[in-house]
GROMACS .gro file of C-alpha atoms in nm:
model
  171
    1MET     CA    1   0.000   0.000   0.000
    2PHE     CA    2   0.138   0.337  -0.107
    3LEU     CA    3   0.012   0.675   0.013
    4GLY     CA    4   0.074   0.979  -0.207
    5LEU     CA    5   0.024   1.324  -0.055
    6ASP     CA    6   0.008   1.664  -0.222
    7LEU     CA    7   0.071   1.886   0.079
    8ALA     CA    8  -0.115   2.217   0.086
    9THR     CA    9  -0.402   2.391   0.262
   10CYS     CA   10  -0.613   2.153   0.055
   11THR     CA   11  -0.411   1.831   0.083
   12GLY     CA   12  -0.476   1.574  -0.186
   13PHE     CA   13  -0.424   1.206  -0.115
   14CYS     CA   14  -0.412   0.887  -0.316
   15HIS     CA   15  -0.372   0.543  -0.164
   16GLY     CA   16  -0.392   0.191  -0.290
   17PRO     CA   17  -0.202  -0.133  -0.333
   18ALA     CA   18   0.111  -0.079  -0.536
   19ASP     CA   19   0.140  -0.402  -0.725
   20THR     CA   20  -0.209  -0.547  -0.779
   21GLY     CA   21  -0.351  -0.323  -1.050
   22GLU     CA   22  -0.631  -0.227  -0.811
   23VAL     CA   23  -0.758   0.127  -0.862
   24PRO     CA   24  -0.640   0.358  -0.582
   25THR     CA   25  -0.858   0.590  -0.377
   26LEU     CA   26  -0.843   0.967  -0.434
   27GLY     CA   27  -0.953   1.234  -0.190
   28HIS     CA   28  -0.861   1.556  -0.017
   29ILE     CA   29  -0.883   1.731   0.316
   30THR     CA   30  -0.911   2.106   0.351
   31MET     CA   31  -0.730   2.243   0.653
   32PRO     CA   32  -0.906   2.507   0.862
   33LYS     CA   33  -0.825   2.873   0.816
   34THR     CA   34  -0.612   2.947   1.118
   35GLY     CA   35  -0.436   3.268   1.017
   36PRO     CA   36  -0.104   3.292   1.198
   37ASP     CA   37  -0.187   2.998   1.432
   38VAL     CA   38   0.039   2.743   1.268
   39GLY     CA   39   0.019   2.507   1.567
   40ARG     CA   40  -0.355   2.447   1.536
   41PHE     CA   41  -0.322   2.406   1.157
   42LEU     CA   42  -0.056   2.136   1.198
   43CYS     CA   43  -0.243   1.959   1.479
   44VAL     CA   44  -0.548   1.916   1.254
   45TYR     CA   45  -0.325   1.770   0.983
   46GLU     CA   46  -0.142   1.541   1.225
   47ASP     CA   47  -0.467   1.403   1.369
   48TRP     CA   48  -0.604   1.338   1.019
   49LEU     CA   49  -0.282   1.176   0.893
   50ASN     CA   50  -0.246   0.953   1.200
   51ALA     CA   51  -0.603   0.827   1.155
   52LEU     CA   52  -0.548   0.762   0.783
   53VAL     CA   53  -0.220   0.579   0.844
   54ARG     CA   54  -0.379   0.358   1.109
   55ARG     CA   55  -0.667   0.275   0.873
   56ILE     CA   56  -0.475   0.199   0.551
   57GLU     CA   57  -0.134   0.090   0.693
   58PRO     CA   58   0.086   0.212   0.407
   59ALA     CA   59   0.432   0.068   0.351
   60LEU     CA   60   0.544   0.395   0.185
   61ILE     CA   61   0.438   0.758   0.214
   62VAL     CA   62   0.546   0.976  -0.077
   63PHE     CA   63   0.486   1.350  -0.060
   64GLU     CA   64   0.551   1.645  -0.285
   65ALA     CA   65   0.832   1.873  -0.174
   66PRO     CA   66   0.697   2.207  -0.047
   67ILE     CA   67   0.694   2.478  -0.311
   68LEU     CA   68   0.766   2.818  -0.168
   69PRO     CA   69   0.666   3.098  -0.406
   70SER     CA   70   0.856   3.423  -0.358
   71THR     CA   71   0.534   3.621  -0.304
   72THR     CA   72   0.408   3.420  -0.009
   73LYS     CA   73   0.364   3.518   0.357
   74LEU     CA   74   0.590   3.382   0.628
   75GLU     CA   75   0.300   3.196   0.795
   76THR     CA   76   0.229   3.020   0.463
   77THR     CA   77   0.589   2.900   0.430
   78ARG     CA   78   0.580   2.780   0.791
   79LYS     CA   79   0.259   2.587   0.723
   80LEU     CA   80   0.393   2.424   0.404
   81GLN     CA   81   0.723   2.325   0.563
   82GLY     CA   82   0.531   2.217   0.873
   83LEU     CA   83   0.311   1.982   0.671
   84ALA     CA   84   0.624   1.812   0.537
   85GLY     CA   85   0.773   1.791   0.886
   86VAL     CA   86   0.457   1.646   1.039
   87THR     CA   87   0.437   1.392   0.754
   88GLU     CA   88   0.794   1.282   0.829
   89MET     CA   89   0.723   1.269   1.202
   90VAL     CA   90   0.410   1.056   1.158
   91GLY     CA   91   0.592   0.824   0.919
   92HIS     CA   92   0.881   0.789   1.162
   93ARG     CA   93   0.653   0.713   1.456
   94HIS     CA   94   0.466   0.447   1.259
   95ARG     CA   95   0.791   0.308   1.111
   96ILE     CA   96   0.680   0.381   0.755
   97GLU     CA   97   0.926   0.448   0.476
   98LEU     CA   98   0.909   0.807   0.348
   99ALA     CA   99   1.008   0.968   0.020
  100GLU     CA  100   0.986   1.324  -0.108
  101VAL     CA  101   0.939   1.405  -0.477
  102ALA     CA  102   0.972   1.729  -0.673
  103GLY     CA  103   0.659   1.880  -0.824
  104SER     CA  104   0.804   1.877  -1.175
  105THR     CA  105   0.868   1.503  -1.142
  106VAL     CA  106   0.505   1.447  -1.042
  107LYS     CA  107   0.382   1.654  -1.337
  108LYS     CA  108   0.600   1.457  -1.576
  109ALA     CA  109   0.482   1.123  -1.432
  110LEU     CA  110   0.118   1.208  -1.495
  111THR     CA  111   0.121   1.428  -1.806
  112GLY     CA  112   0.460   1.369  -1.969
  113SER     CA  113   0.559   1.733  -1.907
  114GLY     CA  114   0.732   1.870  -1.599
  115LYS     CA  115   0.570   2.208  -1.670
  116ALA     CA  116   0.207   2.093  -1.669
  117GLU     CA  117  -0.054   2.330  -1.527
  118LYS     CA  118  -0.332   2.238  -1.280
  119ALA     CA  119  -0.585   2.189  -1.561
  120ASP     CA  120  -0.341   1.954  -1.738
  121MET     CA  121  -0.305   1.744  -1.423
  122ILE     CA  122  -0.681   1.716  -1.381
  123ALA     CA  123  -0.725   1.624  -1.749
  124ALA     CA  124  -0.453   1.358  -1.721
  125ALA     CA  125  -0.613   1.204  -1.412
  126ARG     CA  126  -0.945   1.197  -1.597
  127HIS     CA  127  -0.772   1.021  -1.886
  128TYR     CA  128  -0.698   0.740  -1.636
  129GLY     CA  129  -1.067   0.721  -1.546
  130PHE     CA  130  -1.060   0.930  -1.227
  131ASN     CA  131  -1.278   1.230  -1.153
  132PRO     CA  132  -1.060   1.442  -0.924
  133GLN     CA  133  -1.252   1.704  -0.728
  134THR     CA  134  -0.942   1.924  -0.696
  135SER     CA  135  -0.605   1.962  -0.866
  136ASP     CA  136  -0.456   1.842  -0.536
  137GLU     CA  137  -0.623   1.503  -0.585
  138ALA     CA  138  -0.483   1.483  -0.939
  139ASP     CA  139  -0.137   1.573  -0.806
  140ALA     CA  140  -0.166   1.305  -0.537
  141PHE     CA  141  -0.246   1.047  -0.805
  142GLY     CA  142   0.063   1.163  -0.995
  143ILE     CA  143   0.272   1.116  -0.681
  144TRP     CA  144   0.129   0.768  -0.625
  145LEU     CA  145   0.184   0.677  -0.992
  146HIS     CA  146   0.545   0.799  -0.983
  147ALA     CA  147   0.617   0.587  -0.675
  148LEU     CA  148   0.452   0.284  -0.833
  149ARG     CA  149   0.658   0.315  -1.150
  150LEU     CA  150   0.981   0.338  -0.951
  151ARG     CA  151   0.910   0.063  -0.700
  152HIS     CA  152   0.707  -0.185  -0.906
  153PRO     CA  153   0.806  -0.145  -1.271
  154ARG     CA  154   0.639  -0.474  -1.369
  155ALA     CA  155   0.306  -0.367  -1.221
  156ALA     CA  156   0.348  -0.019  -1.369
  157GLY     CA  157   0.252  -0.153  -1.712
  158PHE     CA  158  -0.108  -0.156  -1.591
  159TRP     CA  159  -0.077   0.221  -1.564
  160ASP     CA  160   0.069   0.288  -1.909
  161PRO     CA  161  -0.133   0.566  -2.076
  162ILE     CA  162  -0.199   0.346  -2.379
  163ASN     CA  163  -0.415   0.125  -2.155
  164PHE     CA  164  -0.645   0.417  -2.071
  165GLN     CA  165  -0.748   0.566  -2.404
  166GLY     CA  166  -1.050   0.784  -2.341
  167GLY     CA  167  -1.053   0.709  -1.969
  168VAL     CA  168  -1.137   0.341  -2.021
  169ARG     CA  169  -0.889   0.063  -1.947
  170HIS     CA  170  -0.806  -0.136  -2.262
  171ALA     CA  171  -0.538  -0.375  -2.139
   0.00000   0.00000   0.00000
């Protein structure tokens, strides 16, 4: 079981068995607006992540490296870095392997281009038969797919784009 996380105020997640061809689960959680109260923001995320980890028991958590735009507020950078830190802490406490992946790598895994936009990511996830509610869910699927291709190359053939022409599996 792999868990892919797109860390943000709206955190996308994707989890599923890595080597069975079973379709993973997509979803998202929207963190509360806490203003400068970073502690409360991170506590909500930690509680949610701990509950998810206990329920699905992943062997690997892969998360997108925090992106820190130059025009962002200090509290936003603290929250984004904090989400990554809490993810690592939860993984460590549950003895789960962790990996961090660059956003451009995720974009390339899902769309073929490391410069894909949010709409491209959603369209690519739909091509695979998913109906992501947010771009964060599409990104989380890209993270999960990237991890699958690296760790289980034989099973990754199930997820070759040629098998999903028009959003329907043809393999």
